C-alpha positions as a printed NumPy array, in Angstrom:
array([[ 78.73 ,  30.428, 208.562],
       [ 76.491,  30.96 , 211.526],
       [ 77.531,  30.55 , 215.163],
       [ 75.192,  27.545, 215.422],
       [ 77.114,  25.806, 212.624],
       [ 80.432,  26.373, 214.384],
       [ 79.267,  24.914, 217.686],
       [ 80.864,  21.616, 216.705],
       [ 84.241,  23.224, 217.405],
       [ 83.413,  26.077, 219.736],
       [ 81.846,  25.617, 223.133],
       [ 80.738,  29.248, 223.087],
       [ 80.603,  30.775, 219.67 ],
       [ 79.677,  34.273, 220.77 ],
       [ 82.809,  36.338, 221.132],
       [ 82.86 ,  38.446, 224.266],
       [ 84.257,  41.79 , 223.231],
       [ 86.552,  43.321, 225.796],
       [ 87.441,  46.389, 223.745],
       [ 86.248,  47.626, 220.371],
       [ 82.858,  47.489, 218.726],
       [ 80.675,  44.423, 219.293],
       [ 80.821,  43.31 , 215.663],
       [ 84.355,  44.501, 214.926],
       [ 86.854,  41.661, 214.793],
       [ 88.944,  43.42 , 212.178],
       [ 90.53 ,  46.322, 214.059],
       [ 93.996,  46.344, 215.562],
       [ 93.814,  46.529, 219.356],
       [ 90.423,  44.832, 219.7  ],
       [ 90.412,  42.185, 222.436],
       [ 87.908,  39.357, 222.802],
       [ 87.291,  36.088, 224.642],
       [ 86.557,  32.797, 222.92 ],
       [ 85.764,  29.329, 224.274],
       [ 86.567,  26.256, 222.202],
       [ 86.844,  22.457, 222.36 ],
       [ 89.606,  20.385, 220.826],
       [ 88.102,  17.111, 219.579],
       [ 91.008,  14.926, 220.681],
       [ 90.238,  15.422, 224.37 ],
       [ 86.829,  17.117, 224.429],
       [ 88.044,  19.581, 227.068],
       [ 86.639,  23.108, 226.973],
       [ 89.27 ,  25.834, 226.777],
       [ 89.209,  29.626, 226.759],
       [ 91.448,  32.323, 225.364],
       [ 91.534,  36.088, 225.562],
       [ 93.032,  37.388, 222.332],
       [ 94.128,  40.752, 221.032],
       [ 94.197,  41.634, 217.347],
       [ 97.736,  42.801, 216.615],
       [ 97.654,  43.269, 212.856],
       [ 95.085,  43.489, 210.092],
       [ 96.337,  43.716, 206.512],
       [ 93.353,  43.56 , 204.126],
       [ 95.564,  43.873, 201.047],
       [ 97.321,  40.646, 202.11 ],
       [ 94.15 ,  38.99 , 203.526],
       [ 96.047,  38.619, 206.802],
       [ 95.147,  38.933, 210.481],
       [ 97.323,  38.346, 213.548],
       [ 96.079,  37.579, 217.067],
       [ 98.094,  37.429, 220.297],
       [ 96.756,  35.208, 223.067],
       [ 97.03 ,  37.298, 226.224],
       [ 95.16 ,  35.14 , 228.763],
       [ 93.669,  31.683, 229.044],
       [ 94.552,  28.018, 228.904],
       [ 97.387,  28.358, 226.378],
       [ 99.215,  30.693, 228.749],
       [ 99.561,  27.801, 231.22 ],
       [102.016,  26.137, 228.814],
       [103.355,  28.956, 226.646],
       [105.066,  32.233, 227.514],
       [103.71 ,  33.724, 224.306],
       [101.384,  32.526, 221.564],
       [100.666,  34.401, 218.327],
       [ 98.364,  33.17 , 215.573],
       [ 98.536,  34.563, 212.052],
       [ 95.949,  33.612, 209.44 ],
       [ 96.413,  34.485, 205.788],
       [ 94.085,  33.62 , 202.923],
       [ 95.502,  33.517, 199.382],
       [ 93.978,  32.591, 196.015],
       [ 94.891,  29.153, 194.674],
       [ 97.421,  29.275, 191.859],
       [ 95.895,  28.116, 188.604],
       [ 92.442,  27.381, 189.924],
       [ 89.363,  28.492, 191.745],
       [ 89.326,  28.737, 195.485],
       [ 91.646,  29.822, 198.242],
       [ 94.342,  28.471, 200.535],
       [ 94.334,  29.303, 204.254],
       [ 97.748,  29.564, 205.913],
       [ 97.882,  29.283, 209.704],
       [101.087,  30.269, 211.48 ],
       [101.62 ,  29.633, 215.199],
       [104.511,  31.451, 216.84 ],
       [105.007,  30.404, 220.437],
       [107.498,  30.052, 223.246],
       [107.03 ,  27.08 , 225.556],
       [107.308,  27.594, 229.318],
       [109.725,  24.652, 229.462],
       [110.932,  21.75 , 227.315],
       [108.366,  19.321, 228.813],
       [105.534,  21.247, 227.142],
       [104.458,  19.688, 223.851],
       [104.27 ,  21.546, 220.579],
       [100.649,  22.578, 219.845],
       [ 99.836,  19.794, 217.355],
       [ 96.281,  19.393, 218.656],
       [ 95.64 ,  23.099, 218.132],
       [ 97.058,  22.853, 214.623],
       [ 94.736,  19.924, 213.874],
       [ 91.852,  21.98 , 215.275],
       [ 92.738,  24.791, 212.827],
       [ 92.885,  22.36 , 209.906],
       [ 89.526,  20.795, 210.755],
       [ 87.882,  24.174, 211.289],
       [ 89.247,  25.416, 207.939],
       [ 87.88 ,  22.328, 206.176],
       [ 84.439,  22.817, 207.726],
       [ 84.327,  26.477, 206.723],
       [ 85.457,  25.508, 203.207],
       [ 82.715,  22.887, 202.933],
       [ 80.152,  25.404, 204.107],
       [ 81.274,  28.078, 201.643],
       [ 81.294,  25.587, 198.753],
       [ 77.791,  24.422, 199.639],
       [ 76.527,  28.025, 199.35 ],
       [ 77.788,  28.432, 195.749]])
């Protein structure tokens, strides 16, 4: 999927590498910036993330948000994405896991971010199926 096709969800699709190789988003320790828009409010957001774990044998990657808009409401925010084959059929299942600690009890759980992840996964799935 090209960056142009993801612009529906991302305000700026080009990742700004802070450390690591320009095209390397698969190495532990790599940090990058990303800008995105959540459809429910249309507000542009940014996050600086660090890759904490890459486990190719498990199709798993873990990112820690280290700066940006999420840090205004959460003390910590970790995103783990794992892709697994569907049982008994063709295709895959994408599992998103958000681990976070809210700054205080008034802060909402990140349901809009979860919906963003679901919608983005569906769009990537549709794109990949259209290429078959």
